[in-house]
Coordinates of C-alpha atoms in Angstrom, one line a residue:
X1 CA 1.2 4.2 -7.0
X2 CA -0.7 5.5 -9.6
X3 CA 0.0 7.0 -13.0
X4 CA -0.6 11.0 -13.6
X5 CA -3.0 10.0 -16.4
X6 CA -4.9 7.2 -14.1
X7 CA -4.8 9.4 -11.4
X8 CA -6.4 12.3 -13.0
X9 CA -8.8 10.5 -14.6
X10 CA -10.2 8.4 -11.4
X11 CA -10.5 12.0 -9.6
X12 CA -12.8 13.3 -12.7
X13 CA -14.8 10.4 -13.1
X14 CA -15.7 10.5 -8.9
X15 CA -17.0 14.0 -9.6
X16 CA -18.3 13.5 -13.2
X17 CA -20.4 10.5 -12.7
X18 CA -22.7 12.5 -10.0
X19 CA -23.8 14.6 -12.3
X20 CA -27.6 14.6 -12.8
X21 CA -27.4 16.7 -15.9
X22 CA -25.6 16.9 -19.4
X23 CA -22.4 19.0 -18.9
X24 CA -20.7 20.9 -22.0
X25 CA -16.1 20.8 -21.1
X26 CA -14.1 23.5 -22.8
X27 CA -10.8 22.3 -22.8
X28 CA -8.2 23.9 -24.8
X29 CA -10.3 25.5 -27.3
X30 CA -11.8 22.4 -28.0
X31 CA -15.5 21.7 -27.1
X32 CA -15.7 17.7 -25.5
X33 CA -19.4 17.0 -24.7
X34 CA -19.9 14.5 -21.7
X35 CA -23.5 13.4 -21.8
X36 CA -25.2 11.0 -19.6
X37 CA -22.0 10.7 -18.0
X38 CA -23.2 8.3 -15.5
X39 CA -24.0 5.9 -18.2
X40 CA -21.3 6.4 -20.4
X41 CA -17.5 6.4 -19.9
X42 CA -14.7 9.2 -20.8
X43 CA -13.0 9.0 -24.0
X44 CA -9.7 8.5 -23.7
X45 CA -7.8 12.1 -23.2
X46 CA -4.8 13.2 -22.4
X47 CA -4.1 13.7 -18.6
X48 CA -3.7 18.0 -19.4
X49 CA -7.5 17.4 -20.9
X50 CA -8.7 15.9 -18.0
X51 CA -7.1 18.2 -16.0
X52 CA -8.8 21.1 -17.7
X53 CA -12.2 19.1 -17.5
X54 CA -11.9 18.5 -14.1
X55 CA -11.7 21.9 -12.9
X56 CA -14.5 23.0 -15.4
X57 CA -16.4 20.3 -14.3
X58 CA -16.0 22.0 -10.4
X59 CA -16.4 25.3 -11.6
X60 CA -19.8 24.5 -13.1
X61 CA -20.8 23.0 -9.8
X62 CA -19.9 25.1 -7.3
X63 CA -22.1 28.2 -8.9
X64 CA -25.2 26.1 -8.0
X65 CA -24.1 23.6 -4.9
X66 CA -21.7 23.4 -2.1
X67 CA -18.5 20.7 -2.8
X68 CA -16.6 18.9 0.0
X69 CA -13.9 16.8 -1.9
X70 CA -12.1 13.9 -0.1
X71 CA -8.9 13.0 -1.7
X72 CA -6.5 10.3 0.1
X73 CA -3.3 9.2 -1.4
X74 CA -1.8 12.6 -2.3
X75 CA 1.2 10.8 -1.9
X76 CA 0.6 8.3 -4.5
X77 CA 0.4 10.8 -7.7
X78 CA 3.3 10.1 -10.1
X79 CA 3.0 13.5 -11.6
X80 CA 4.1 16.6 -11.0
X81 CA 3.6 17.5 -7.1
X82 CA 3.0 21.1 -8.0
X83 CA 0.3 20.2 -11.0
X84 CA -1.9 18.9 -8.0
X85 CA -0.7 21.6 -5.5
X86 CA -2.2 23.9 -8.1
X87 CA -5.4 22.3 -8.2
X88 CA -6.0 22.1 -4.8
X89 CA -5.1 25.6 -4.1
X90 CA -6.8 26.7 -7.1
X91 CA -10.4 25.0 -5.3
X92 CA -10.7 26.4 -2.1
X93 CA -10.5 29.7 -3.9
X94 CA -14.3 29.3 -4.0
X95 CA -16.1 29.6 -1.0
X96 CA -18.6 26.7 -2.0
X97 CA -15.6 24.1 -1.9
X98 CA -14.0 22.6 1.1
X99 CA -11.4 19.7 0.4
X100 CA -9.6 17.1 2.5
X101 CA -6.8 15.8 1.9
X102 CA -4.3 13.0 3.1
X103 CA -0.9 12.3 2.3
X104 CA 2.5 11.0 4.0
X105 CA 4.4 14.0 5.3
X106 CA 6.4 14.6 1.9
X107 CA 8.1 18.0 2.1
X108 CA 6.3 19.8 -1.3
X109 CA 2.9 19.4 0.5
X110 CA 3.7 20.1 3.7
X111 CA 5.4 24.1 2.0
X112 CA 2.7 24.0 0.4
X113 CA -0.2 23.7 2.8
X114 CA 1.8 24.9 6.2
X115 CA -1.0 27.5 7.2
X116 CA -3.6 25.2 6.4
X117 CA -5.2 23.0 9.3
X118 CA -3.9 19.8 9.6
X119 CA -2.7 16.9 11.7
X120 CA -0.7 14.1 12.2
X121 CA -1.9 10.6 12.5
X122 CA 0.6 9.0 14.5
X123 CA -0.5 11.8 17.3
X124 CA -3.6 10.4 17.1
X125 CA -3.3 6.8 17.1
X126 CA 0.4 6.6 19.4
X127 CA -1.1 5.2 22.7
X128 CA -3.5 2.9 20.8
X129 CA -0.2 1.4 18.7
X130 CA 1.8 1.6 22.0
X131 CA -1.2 -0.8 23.7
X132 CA -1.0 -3.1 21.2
X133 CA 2.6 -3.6 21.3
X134 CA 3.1 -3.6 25.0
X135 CA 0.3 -6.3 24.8
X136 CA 1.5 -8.6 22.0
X137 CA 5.1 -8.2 23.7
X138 CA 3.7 -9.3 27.4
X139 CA 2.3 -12.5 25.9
X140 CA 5.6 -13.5 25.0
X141 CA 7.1 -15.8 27.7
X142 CA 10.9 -14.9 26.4
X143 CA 10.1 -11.5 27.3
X144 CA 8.5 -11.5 30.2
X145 CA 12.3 -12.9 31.3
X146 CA 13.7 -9.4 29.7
X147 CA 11.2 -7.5 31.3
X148 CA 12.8 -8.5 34.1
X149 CA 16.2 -8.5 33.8
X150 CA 16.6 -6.1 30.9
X151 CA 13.9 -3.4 32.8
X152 CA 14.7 -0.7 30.7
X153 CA 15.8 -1.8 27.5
X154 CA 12.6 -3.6 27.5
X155 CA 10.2 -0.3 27.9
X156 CA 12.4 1.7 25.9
X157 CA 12.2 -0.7 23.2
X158 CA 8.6 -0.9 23.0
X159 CA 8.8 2.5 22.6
X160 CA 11.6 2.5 19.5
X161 CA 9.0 0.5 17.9
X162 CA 6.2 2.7 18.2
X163 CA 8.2 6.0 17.4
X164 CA 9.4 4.3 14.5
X165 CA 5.7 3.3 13.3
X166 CA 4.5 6.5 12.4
X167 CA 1.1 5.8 13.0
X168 CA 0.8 2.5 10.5
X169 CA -0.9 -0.3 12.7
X170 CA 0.2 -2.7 9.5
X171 CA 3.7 -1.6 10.1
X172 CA 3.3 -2.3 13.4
X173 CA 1.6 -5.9 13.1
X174 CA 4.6 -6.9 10.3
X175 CA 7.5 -5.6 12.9
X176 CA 6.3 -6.9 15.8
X177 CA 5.8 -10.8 13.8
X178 CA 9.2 -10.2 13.3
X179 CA 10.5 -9.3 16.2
X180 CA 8.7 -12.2 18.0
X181 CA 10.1 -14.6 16.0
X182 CA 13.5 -13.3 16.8
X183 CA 12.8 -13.9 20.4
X184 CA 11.7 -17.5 19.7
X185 CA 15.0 -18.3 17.9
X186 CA 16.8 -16.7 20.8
X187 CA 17.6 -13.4 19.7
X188 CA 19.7 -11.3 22.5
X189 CA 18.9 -8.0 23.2
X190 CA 21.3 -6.4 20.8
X191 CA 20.2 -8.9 18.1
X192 CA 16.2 -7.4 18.9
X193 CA 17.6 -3.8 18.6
X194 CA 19.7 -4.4 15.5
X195 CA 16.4 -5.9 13.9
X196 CA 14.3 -3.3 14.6
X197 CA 17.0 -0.8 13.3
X198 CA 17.1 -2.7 10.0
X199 CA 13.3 -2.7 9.4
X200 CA 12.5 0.1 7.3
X201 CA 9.7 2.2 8.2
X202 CA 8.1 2.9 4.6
X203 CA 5.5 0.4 3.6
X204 CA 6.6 -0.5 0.2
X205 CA 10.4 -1.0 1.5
X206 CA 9.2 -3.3 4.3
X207 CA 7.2 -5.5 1.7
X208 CA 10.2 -5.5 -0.7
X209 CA 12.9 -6.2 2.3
X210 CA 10.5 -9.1 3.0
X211 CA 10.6 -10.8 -0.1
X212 CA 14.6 -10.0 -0.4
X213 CA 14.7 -12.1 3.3
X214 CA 12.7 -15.3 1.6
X215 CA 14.7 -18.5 1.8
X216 CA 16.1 -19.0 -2.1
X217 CA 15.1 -23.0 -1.9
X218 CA 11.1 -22.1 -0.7
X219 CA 10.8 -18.9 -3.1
X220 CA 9.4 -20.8 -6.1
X221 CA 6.7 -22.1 -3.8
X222 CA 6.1 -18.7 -2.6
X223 CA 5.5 -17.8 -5.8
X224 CA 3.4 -19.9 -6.7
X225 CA 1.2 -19.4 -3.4
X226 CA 1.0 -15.7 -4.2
X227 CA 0.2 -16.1 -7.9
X228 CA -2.7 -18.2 -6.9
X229 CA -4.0 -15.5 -5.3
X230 CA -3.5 -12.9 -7.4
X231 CA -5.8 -15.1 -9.9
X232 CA -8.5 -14.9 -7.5
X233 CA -10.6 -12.2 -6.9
X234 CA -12.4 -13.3 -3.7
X235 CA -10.0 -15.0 -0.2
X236 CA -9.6 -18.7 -1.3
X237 CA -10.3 -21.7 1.0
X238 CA -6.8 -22.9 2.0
X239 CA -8.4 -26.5 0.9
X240 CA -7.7 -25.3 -2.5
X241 CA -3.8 -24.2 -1.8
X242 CA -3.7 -27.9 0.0
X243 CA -4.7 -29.7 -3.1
X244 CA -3.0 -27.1 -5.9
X245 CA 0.5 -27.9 -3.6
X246 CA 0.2 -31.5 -4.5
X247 CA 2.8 -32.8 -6.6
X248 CA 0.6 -35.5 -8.4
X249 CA -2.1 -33.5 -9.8
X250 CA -3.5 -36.2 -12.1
X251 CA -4.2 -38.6 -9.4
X252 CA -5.4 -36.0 -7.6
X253 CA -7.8 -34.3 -10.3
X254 CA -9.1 -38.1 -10.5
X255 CA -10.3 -38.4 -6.6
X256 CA -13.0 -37.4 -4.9
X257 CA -13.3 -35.3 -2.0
X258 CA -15.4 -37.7 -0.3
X259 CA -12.5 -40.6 -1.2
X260 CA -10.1 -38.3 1.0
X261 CA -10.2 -39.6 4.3
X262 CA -11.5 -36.3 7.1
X263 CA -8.6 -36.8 9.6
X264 CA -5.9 -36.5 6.5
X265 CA -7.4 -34.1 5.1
X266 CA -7.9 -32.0 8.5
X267 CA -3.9 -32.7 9.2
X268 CA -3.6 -31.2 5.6
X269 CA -5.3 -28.6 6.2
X270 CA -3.1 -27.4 9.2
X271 CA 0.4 -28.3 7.3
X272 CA -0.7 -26.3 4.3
X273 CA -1.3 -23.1 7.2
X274 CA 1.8 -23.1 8.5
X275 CA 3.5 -23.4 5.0
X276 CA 1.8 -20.7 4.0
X277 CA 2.5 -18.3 7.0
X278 CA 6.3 -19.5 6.3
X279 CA 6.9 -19.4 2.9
X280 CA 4.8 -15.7 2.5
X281 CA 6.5 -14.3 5.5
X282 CA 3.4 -12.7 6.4
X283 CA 2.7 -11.3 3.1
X284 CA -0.4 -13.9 2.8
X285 CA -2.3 -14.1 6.1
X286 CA -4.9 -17.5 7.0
X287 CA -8.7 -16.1 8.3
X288 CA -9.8 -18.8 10.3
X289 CA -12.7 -16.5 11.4
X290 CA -15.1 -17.9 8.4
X291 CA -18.8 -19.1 8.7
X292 CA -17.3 -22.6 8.8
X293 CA -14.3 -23.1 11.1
X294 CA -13.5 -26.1 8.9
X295 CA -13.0 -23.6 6.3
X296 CA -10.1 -21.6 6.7
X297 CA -9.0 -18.9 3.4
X298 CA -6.1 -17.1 2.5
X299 CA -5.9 -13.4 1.6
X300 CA -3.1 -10.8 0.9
X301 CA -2.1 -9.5 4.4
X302 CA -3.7 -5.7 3.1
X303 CA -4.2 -4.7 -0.4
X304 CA -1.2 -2.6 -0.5
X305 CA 0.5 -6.1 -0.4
X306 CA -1.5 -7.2 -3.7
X307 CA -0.7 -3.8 -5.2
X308 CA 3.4 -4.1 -4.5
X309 CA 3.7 -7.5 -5.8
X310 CA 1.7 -6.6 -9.2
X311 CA 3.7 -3.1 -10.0
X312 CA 6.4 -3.9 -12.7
X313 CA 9.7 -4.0 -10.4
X314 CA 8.4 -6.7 -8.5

């Protein structure tokens, strides 16, 4: 989520920073002078100024040029819904602006842009999250058992899952991990429905439900795992998770790699994966995919992960 001030002030930036000449803003009487904007940054206003701004800002533009603005996250503005209804609307009043915009379905922008033309992404992507379920299920050995017995639970509940996506593949890749794990403890088929009933479909409530499900004695490791990466900017070798998880660090800050034997260090390697997969409950994902195979790194599962587990509730 982002603040009405941050939000504002990211969207007049995007536009302000193309501009290839010296700009004069009337805001509320008062004259704010943006030159070489592209080299220097915005003073720090208020979000009504850059409100104002903004729109002066397209104004100016569109008497000269043609504007198509893209703007994703609509969703995401902590502000007043209607304050950037009324931008919006107030845009496409000029012929030499076009704007895109995305958003979850939230009832004030759907009122408001009804007669506009839109669409729906989960019409789009459906069959393409419905293959990859139906395959991820079929390699499943459990079942393959239900698809035989349990024939028509077993399609109808493939497509419970994909209903209840809504279009997120990453929805879809968490669920189905959990789902799958069910089946390898033994779930029954009532177990598999009631966990797929329990799984919320919004993002944010899946990630938090996650972290609520974490075994109590593990979840100061798991901490500690995700802090690590938070400190990092780039995916970390999971070497480095193998040696920060060991307990005596002042032997260990002492050694040499070379002194480490290559088998023990391999099998160390492969714990330290599975720990991590287990303690982060998906939340932190391995890429084994790297120039090196020997070289495995971690990485948030998506950045909306790394985004929930900074915002101040969590």
């Amino acid at each position: 989520m982002a603040s009405e001030y941050e939000w504002w002030n990211r969207f007049f930036k995007q536009i302000a920073f193309n501009l290839d000449t010296a700009v004069t803003l009337y805001c509320d009487n008062q004259q704010t002078e943006a030159l070489s904007l592209f080299a220097v940054d915005s003073p720090d206003w208020t979000a009504n100024e850059l409100r104002c701004s903004l729109r002066a800002v397209v104004n100016i533009l569109t008497q000269t040029r043609k504007m198509c603005l893209f703007i994703d996250g609509l969703d995401e503005f902590e502000g007043s819904d209607s304050d950037v209804v009324e931008m919006i609307m107030a845009f496409t009043e000029s012929k030499n602006i076009k704007v895109l915009i995305a958003s979850r379905p939230l009832v004030e922008f759907e009122a408001a842009f009804e007669t506009k033309p839109h669409l729906r992404l989960e019409s789009l992507t459906r069959n393409d999250i419905s293959k990859v379920v139906s395959e991820k299920f079929a390699t499943h050995p459990d079942f393959e058992g239900l698809r035989i017995w349990e024939t028509k639970f077993a399609t109808q509940f493939i497509e419970n899952i994909v209903t209840k996506a809504s279009g997120v593949f990453l929805w879809v890749h968490l669920v189905v991990s959990s789902l799958l794990a069910g089946m390898t403890h033994g779930d029954r088929v009532s177990d598999l429905q009631k966990r797929l009933d329990l799984l919320l479909p919004d993002l944010e409530n899946l990630y938090a439900k996650i972290l609520n499900s974490l075994d109590e004695f593990y979840l100061e490791h798991a901490a500690q795992y995700i802090l690590l990466m938070e400190a990092s900017r780039v995916p970390l070798p999971l070497q480095i998770f193998y040696f920060a998880d060991e307990k005596d660090i002042e032997t260990l800050m002492e050694m040499k790699q070379e002194d480490i034997p290559r088998e023990i260090l391999h099998q160390g390697i492969e714990s330290m994966a599975r720990r991590v997969n287990s303690l982060s409950k998906g939340l932190l994902e391995i890429n084994w995919t790297t120039v090196e195979a020997e070289e495995p790194t971690v990485q948030f599962l998506h950045r909306t992960v790394k985004e929930f587990l900074q915002s101040s509730n969590i």
